[in-house]
CSV table of C-alpha atoms and ligand atoms in Angstrom, one decimal:
chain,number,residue,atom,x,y,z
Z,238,UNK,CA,-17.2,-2.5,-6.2
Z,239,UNK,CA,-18.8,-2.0,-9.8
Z,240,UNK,CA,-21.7,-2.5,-11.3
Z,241,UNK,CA,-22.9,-5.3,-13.4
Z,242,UNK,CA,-23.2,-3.6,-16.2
Z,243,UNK,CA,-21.3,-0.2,-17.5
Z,244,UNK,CA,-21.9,2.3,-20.9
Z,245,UNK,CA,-19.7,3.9,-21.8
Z,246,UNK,CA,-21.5,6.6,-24.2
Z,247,UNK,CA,-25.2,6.4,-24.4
Z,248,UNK,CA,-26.1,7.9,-27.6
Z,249,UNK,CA,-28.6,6.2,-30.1
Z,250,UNK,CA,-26.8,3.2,-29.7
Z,251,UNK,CA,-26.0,2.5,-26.1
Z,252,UNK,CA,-29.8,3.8,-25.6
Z,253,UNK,CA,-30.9,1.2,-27.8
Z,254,UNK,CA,-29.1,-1.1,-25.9
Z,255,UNK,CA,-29.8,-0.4,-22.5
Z,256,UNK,CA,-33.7,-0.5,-23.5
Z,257,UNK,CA,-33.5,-3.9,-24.9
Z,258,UNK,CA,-31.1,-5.1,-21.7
Z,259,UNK,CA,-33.3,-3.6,-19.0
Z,260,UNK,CA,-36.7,-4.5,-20.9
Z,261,UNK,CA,-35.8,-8.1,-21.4
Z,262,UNK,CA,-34.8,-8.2,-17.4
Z,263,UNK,CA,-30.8,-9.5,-18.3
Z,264,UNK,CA,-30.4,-6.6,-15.6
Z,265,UNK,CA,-31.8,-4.3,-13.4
Z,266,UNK,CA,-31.6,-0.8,-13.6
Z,267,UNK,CA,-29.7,-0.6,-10.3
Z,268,UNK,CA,-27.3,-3.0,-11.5
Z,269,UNK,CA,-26.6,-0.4,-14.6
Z,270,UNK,CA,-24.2,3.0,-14.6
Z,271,UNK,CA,-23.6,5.1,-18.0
Z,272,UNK,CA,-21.3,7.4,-18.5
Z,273,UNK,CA,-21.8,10.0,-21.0
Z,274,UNK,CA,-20.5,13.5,-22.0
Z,275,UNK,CA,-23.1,16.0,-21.5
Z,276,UNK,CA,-25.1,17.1,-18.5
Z,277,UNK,CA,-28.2,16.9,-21.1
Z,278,UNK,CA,-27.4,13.5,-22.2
Z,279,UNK,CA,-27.4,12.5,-18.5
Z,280,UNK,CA,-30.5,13.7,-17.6
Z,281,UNK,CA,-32.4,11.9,-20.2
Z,282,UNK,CA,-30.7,8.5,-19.2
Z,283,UNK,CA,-31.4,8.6,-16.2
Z,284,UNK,CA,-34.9,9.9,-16.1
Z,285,UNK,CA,-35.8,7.6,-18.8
Z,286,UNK,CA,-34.0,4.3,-17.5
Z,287,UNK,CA,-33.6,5.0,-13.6
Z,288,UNK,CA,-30.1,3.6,-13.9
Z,289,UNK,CA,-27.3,5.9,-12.4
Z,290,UNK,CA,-25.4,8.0,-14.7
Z,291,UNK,CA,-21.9,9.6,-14.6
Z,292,UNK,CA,-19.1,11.7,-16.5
Z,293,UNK,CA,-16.7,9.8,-14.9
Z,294,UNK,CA,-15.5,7.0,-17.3
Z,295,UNK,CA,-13.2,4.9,-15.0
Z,296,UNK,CA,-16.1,4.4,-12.8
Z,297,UNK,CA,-18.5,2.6,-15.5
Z,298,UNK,CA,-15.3,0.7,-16.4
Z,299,UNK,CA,-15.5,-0.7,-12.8
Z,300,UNK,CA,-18.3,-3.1,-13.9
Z,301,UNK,CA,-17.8,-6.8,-14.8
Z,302,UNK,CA,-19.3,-5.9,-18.4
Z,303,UNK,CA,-18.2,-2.7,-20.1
Z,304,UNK,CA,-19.9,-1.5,-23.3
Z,305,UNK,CA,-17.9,0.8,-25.4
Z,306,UNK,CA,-20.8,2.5,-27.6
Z,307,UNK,CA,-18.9,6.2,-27.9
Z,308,UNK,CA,-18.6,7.2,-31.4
Z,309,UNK,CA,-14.9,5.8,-33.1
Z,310,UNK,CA,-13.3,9.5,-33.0
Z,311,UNK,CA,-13.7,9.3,-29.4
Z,312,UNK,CA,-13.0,5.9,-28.5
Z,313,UNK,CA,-8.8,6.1,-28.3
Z,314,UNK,CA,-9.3,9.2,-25.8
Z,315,UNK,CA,-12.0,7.0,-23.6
Z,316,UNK,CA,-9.4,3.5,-23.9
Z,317,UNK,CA,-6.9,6.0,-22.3
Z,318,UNK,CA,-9.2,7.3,-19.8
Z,319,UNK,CA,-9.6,3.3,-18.9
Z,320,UNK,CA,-6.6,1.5,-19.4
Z,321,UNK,CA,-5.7,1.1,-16.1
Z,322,UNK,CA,-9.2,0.3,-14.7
Z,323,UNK,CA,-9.5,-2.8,-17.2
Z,324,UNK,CA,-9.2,-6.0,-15.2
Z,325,UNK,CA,-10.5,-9.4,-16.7
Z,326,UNK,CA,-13.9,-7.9,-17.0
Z,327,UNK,CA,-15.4,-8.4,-20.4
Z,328,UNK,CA,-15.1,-5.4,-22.8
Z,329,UNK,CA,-17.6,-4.9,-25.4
Z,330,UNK,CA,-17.2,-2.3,-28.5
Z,331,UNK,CA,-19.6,-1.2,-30.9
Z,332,UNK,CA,-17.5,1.4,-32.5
Z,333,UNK,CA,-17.2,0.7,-36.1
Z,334,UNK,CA,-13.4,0.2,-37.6
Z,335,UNK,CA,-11.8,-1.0,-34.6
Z,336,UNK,CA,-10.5,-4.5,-34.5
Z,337,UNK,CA,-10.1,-6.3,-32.0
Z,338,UNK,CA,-5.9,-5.5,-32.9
Z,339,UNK,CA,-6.5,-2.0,-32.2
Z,340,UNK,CA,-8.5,-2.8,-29.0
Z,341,UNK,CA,-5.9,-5.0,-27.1
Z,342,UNK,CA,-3.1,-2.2,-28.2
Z,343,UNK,CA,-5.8,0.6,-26.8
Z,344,UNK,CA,-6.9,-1.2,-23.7
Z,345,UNK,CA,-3.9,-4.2,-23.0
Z,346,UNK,CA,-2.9,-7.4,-24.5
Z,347,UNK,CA,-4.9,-9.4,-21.9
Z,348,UNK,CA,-8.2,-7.8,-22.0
Z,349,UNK,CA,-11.0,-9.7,-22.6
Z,350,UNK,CA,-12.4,-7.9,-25.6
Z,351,UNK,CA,-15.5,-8.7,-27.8
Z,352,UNK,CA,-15.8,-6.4,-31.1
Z,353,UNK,CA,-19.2,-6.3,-32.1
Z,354,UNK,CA,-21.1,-4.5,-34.8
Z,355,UNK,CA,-24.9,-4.1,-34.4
Z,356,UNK,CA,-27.4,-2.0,-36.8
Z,357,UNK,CA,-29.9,0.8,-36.0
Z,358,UNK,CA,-32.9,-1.2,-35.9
Z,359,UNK,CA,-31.5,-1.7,-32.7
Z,360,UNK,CA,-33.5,1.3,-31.5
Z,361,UNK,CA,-36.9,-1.3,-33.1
Z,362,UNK,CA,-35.6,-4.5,-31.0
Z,363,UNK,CA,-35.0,-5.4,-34.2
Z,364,UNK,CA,-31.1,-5.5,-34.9
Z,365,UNK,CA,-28.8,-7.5,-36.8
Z,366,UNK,CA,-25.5,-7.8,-34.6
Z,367,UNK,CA,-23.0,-9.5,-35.5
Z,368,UNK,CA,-20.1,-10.7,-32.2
Z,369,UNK,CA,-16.2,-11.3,-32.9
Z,370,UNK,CA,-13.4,-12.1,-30.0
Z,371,UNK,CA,-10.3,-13.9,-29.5
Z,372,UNK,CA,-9.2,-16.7,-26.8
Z,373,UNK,CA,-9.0,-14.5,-24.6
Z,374,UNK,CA,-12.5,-14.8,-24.1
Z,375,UNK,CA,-14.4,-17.7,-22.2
Z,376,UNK,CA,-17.6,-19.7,-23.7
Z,377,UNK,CA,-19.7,-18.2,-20.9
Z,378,UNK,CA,-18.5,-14.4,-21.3
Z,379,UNK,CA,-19.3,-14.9,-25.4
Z,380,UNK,CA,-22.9,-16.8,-24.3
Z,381,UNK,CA,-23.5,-13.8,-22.2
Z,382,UNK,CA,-23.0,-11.3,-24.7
Z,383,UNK,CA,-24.8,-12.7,-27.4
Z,384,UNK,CA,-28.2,-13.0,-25.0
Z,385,UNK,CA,-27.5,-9.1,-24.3
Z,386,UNK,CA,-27.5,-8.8,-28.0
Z,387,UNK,CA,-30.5,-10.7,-28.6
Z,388,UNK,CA,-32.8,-8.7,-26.0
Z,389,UNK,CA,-32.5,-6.3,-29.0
Z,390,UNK,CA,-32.5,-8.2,-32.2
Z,391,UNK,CA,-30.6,-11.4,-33.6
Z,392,UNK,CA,-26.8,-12.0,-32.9
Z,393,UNK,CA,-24.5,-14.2,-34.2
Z,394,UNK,CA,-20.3,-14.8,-33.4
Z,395,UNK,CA,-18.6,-14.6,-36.2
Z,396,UNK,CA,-14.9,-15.2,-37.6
Z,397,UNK,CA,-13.2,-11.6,-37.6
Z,398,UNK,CA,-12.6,-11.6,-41.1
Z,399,UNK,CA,-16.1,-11.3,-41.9
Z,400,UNK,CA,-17.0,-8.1,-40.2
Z,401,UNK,CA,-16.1,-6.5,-43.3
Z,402,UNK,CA,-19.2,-8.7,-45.4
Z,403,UNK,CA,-21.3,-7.6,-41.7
Z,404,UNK,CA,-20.7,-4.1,-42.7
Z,405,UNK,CA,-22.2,-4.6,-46.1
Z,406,UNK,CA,-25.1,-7.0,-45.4
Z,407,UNK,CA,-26.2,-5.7,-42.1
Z,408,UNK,CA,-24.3,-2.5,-41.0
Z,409,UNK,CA,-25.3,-0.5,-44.2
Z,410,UNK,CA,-28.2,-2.2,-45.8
Z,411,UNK,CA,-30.8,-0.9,-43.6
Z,412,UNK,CA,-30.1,2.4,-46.0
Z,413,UNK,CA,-30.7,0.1,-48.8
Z,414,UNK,CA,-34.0,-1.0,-47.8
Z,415,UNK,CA,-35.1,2.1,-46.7
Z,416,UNK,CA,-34.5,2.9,-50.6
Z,417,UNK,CA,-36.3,0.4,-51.8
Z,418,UNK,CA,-39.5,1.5,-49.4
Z,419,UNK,CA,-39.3,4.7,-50.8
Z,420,UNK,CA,-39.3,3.5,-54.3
Z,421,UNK,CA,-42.0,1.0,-53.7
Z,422,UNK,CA,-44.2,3.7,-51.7
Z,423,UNK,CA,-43.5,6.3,-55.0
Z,424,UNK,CA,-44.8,3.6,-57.0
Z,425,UNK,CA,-47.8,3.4,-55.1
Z,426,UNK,CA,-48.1,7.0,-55.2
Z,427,UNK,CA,-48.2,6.9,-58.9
Z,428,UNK,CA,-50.9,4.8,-58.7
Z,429,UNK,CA,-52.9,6.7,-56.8
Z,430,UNK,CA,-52.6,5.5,-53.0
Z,431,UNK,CA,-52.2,8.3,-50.5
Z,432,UNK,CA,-48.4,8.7,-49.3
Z,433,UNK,CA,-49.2,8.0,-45.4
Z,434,UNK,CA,-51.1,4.9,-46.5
Z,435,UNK,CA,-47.9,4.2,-49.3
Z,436,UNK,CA,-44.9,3.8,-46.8
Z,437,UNK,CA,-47.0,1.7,-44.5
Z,438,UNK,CA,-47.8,-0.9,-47.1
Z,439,UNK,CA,-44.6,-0.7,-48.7
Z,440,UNK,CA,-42.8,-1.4,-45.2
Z,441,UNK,CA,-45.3,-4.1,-43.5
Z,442,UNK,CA,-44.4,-6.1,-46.9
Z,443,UNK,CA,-40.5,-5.7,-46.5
Z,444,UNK,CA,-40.9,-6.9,-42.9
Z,445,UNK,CA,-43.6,-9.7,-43.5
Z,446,UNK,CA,-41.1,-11.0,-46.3
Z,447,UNK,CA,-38.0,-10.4,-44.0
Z,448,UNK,CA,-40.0,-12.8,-41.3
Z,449,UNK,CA,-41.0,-15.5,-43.6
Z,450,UNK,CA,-37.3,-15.8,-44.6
Z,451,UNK,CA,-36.4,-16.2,-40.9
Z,452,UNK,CA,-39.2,-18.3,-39.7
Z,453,UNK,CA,-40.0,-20.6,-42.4
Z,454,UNK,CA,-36.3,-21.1,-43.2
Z,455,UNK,CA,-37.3,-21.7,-47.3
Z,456,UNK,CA,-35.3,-20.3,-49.5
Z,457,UNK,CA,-35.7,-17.2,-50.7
Z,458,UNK,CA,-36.5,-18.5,-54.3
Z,459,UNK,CA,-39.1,-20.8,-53.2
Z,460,UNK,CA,-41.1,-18.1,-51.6
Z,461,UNK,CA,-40.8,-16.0,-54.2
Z,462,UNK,CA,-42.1,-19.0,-56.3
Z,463,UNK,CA,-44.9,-19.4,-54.5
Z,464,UNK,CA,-46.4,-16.3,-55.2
Z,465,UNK,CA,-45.8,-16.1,-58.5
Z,466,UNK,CA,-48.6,-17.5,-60.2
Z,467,UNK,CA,-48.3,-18.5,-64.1
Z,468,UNK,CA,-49.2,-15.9,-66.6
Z,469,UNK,CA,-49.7,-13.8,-63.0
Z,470,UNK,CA,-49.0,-9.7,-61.9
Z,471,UNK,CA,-46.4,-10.5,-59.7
Z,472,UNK,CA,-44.0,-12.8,-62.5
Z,473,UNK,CA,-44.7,-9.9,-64.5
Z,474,UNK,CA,-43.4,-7.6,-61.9
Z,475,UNK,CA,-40.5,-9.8,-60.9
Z,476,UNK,CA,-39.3,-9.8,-64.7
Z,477,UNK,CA,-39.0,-6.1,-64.9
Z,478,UNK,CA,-36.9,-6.3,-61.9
Z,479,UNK,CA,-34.3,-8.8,-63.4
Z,480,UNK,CA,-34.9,-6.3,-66.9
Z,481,UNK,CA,-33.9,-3.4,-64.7
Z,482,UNK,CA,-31.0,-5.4,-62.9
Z,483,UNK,CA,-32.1,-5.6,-58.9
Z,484,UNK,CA,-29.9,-8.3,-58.2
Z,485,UNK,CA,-27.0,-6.9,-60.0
Z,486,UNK,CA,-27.2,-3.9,-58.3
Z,487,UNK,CA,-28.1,-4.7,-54.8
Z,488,UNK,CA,-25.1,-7.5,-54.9
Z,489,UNK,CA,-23.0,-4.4,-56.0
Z,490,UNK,CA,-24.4,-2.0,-53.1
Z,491,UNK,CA,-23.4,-5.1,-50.5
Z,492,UNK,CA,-20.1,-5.7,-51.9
Z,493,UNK,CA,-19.5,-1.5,-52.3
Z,494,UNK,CA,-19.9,-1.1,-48.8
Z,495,UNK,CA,-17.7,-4.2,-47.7
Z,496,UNK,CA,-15.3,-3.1,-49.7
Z,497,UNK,CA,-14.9,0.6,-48.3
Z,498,UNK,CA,-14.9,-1.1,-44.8
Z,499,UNK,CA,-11.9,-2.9,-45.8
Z,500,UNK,CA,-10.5,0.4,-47.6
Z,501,UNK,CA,-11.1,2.1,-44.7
Z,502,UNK,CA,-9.4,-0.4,-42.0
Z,503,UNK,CA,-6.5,-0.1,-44.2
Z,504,UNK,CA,-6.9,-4.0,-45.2
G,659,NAP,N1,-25.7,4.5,-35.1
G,659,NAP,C1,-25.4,3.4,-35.8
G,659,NAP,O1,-25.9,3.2,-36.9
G,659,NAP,C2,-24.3,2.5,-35.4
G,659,NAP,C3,-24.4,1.2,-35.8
G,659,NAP,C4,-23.4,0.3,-35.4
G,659,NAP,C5,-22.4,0.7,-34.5
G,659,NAP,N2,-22.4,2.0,-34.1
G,659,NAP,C6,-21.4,2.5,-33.3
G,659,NAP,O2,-21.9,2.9,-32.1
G,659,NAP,C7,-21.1,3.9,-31.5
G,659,NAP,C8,-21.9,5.0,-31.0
G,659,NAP,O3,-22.6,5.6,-32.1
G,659,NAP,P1,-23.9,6.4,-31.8
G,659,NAP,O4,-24.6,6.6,-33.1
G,659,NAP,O5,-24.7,5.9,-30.6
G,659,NAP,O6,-23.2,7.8,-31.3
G,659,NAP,P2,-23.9,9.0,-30.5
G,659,NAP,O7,-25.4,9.0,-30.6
G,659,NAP,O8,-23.1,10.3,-30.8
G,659,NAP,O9,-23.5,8.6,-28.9
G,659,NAP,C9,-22.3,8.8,-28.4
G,659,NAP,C10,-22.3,8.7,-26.9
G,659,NAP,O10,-21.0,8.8,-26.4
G,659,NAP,C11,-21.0,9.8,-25.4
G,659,NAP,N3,-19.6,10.3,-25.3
G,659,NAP,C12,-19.0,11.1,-26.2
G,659,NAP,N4,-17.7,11.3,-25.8
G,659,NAP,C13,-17.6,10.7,-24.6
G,659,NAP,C14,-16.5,10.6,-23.7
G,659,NAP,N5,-15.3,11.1,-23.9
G,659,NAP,N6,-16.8,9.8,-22.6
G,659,NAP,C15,-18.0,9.3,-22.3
G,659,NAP,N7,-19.0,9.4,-23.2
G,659,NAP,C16,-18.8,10.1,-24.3
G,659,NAP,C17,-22.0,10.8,-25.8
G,659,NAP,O11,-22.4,11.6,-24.7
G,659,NAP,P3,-23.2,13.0,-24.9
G,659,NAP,O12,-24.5,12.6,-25.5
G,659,NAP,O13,-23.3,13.5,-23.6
G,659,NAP,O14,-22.4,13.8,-25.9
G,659,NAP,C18,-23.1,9.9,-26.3
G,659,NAP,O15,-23.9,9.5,-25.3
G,659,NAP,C19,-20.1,4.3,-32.6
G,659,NAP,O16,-18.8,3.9,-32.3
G,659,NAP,C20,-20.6,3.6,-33.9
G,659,NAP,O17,-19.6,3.2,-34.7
G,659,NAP,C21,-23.4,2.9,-34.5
């Protein structure tokens, strides 16, 4: 009899998801089994999350959900490992460029498969996944997976054919923002505030901004608008941005990286 729930691969991603599963109580640690490569790798899992740990893979593909979160490279090698484990227990990859395709010709035709593609504030609680499948899969098995998602940051299902926009908006623009803290903290440097004291400001703003979006629900451009007082610093500041071409070039960034992931999945 398996577990409830089975990693396969707990690196910074399947960590970051068996801390938000376990914390938010969707399962208990005894309920939970990883499998991983390394002795080392074991250890850590299981002194850190009490939840049993093994090298053998068929054995966390036992449970009635199976997270795939090796990295892509290894993926095919595990899915062969697996194959004939896989019943109609629900299958859940992480590993970027695999479509759901590729995962029914890796693990069977009738697998219940959901293809998912969450970000690395994951390891904040704070991810942006986004969850893709096929009629294979059942209302319930996708309700389930989004709440696992969601005890680590917001999920949404999406059609398949937009994971490669996912990749741009969500998969790589944490890099972006990360950027554009950096730039805003140098800024601040140049003006004379300490570099500790720089990133912090610089980063509590991104986030406060990022929360008004999601809770008030405003548009963008009317919360922008409401700080932007006439004949004001920050109108001034928001001018030399469209001077210097922001939008231009973060629409390009998004659209760059959605465009390589299509490149790349031979689309
Ligand atoms: N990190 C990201 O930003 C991000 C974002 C979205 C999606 N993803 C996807 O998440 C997946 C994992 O990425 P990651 O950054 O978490 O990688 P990672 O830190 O390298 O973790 C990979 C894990 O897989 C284990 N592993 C390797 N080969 C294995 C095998 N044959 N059998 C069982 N376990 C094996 C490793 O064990 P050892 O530690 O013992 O070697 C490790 O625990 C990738 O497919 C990636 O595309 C990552």
């Amino acid at each position: 009899m398996g577990k409830r729930i089975g990693f396969i691969g707990a690196g910074n991603m399947g960590s970051a998801m068996l801390a938000g599963i376990l914390g938010a109580g969707l399962a208990r640690a005894d309920e939970v089994i990883a499998s991983v490569r390394s002795e080392e790798t074991a250890g850590r899992i299981r002194d850190k999350y009490g939840i049993e740990v093994t090298h053998d893979n068929r054995r966390a593909a036992e449970a009635s959900i199976v997270f795939l979160a090796v990295k892509p490279a290894q993926l095919p090698g595990v899915c062969d490992e697996i194959r004939e484990t896989i019943g109609d227990q629900l299958i859940i990859s992480v590993a970027a460029g695999f479509d759901l395709k590729k995962l029914h010709a890796a693990l069977g035709q009738d697998a219940h498969i959901i293809r998912s593609m969450p970000n690395t504030p994951a390891m904040a609680g704070e991810a942006m996944s986004a969850l893709c499948t096929d009629d294979k899969v059942n209302d319930q098995e996708k309700t389930t997976a989004v709440r696992m998602f969601e005890s680590f940051g917001r999920a949404e299902l999406v059609a398949e054919d937009l994971m490669d926009a996912v990749t741009g908006v969500s998969g790589s623009s944490p890099a972006f923002i990360y950027m554009i803290i950096e730039a805003m903290a140098d800024a601040a440097v140049a003006e004379g505030m300490p570099r500790r004291q720089a990133y912090v400001f610089a980063a509590q703003s991104v986030l406060g901004s990022a929360k008004m979006v999601l809770d008030t629900g405003k548009h963008p451009g009317e919360l922008k608008d409401a700080v932007t007082s006439p004949a004001g610093t920050t109108i001034e500041g928001c001018a030399a941005l469209e001077r210097d071409g922001m939008r231009a070039a973060m629409i390009d960034a998004v659209r760059t990286a959605a465009r390589k992931s299509r490149e790349m999945s031979g689309k």
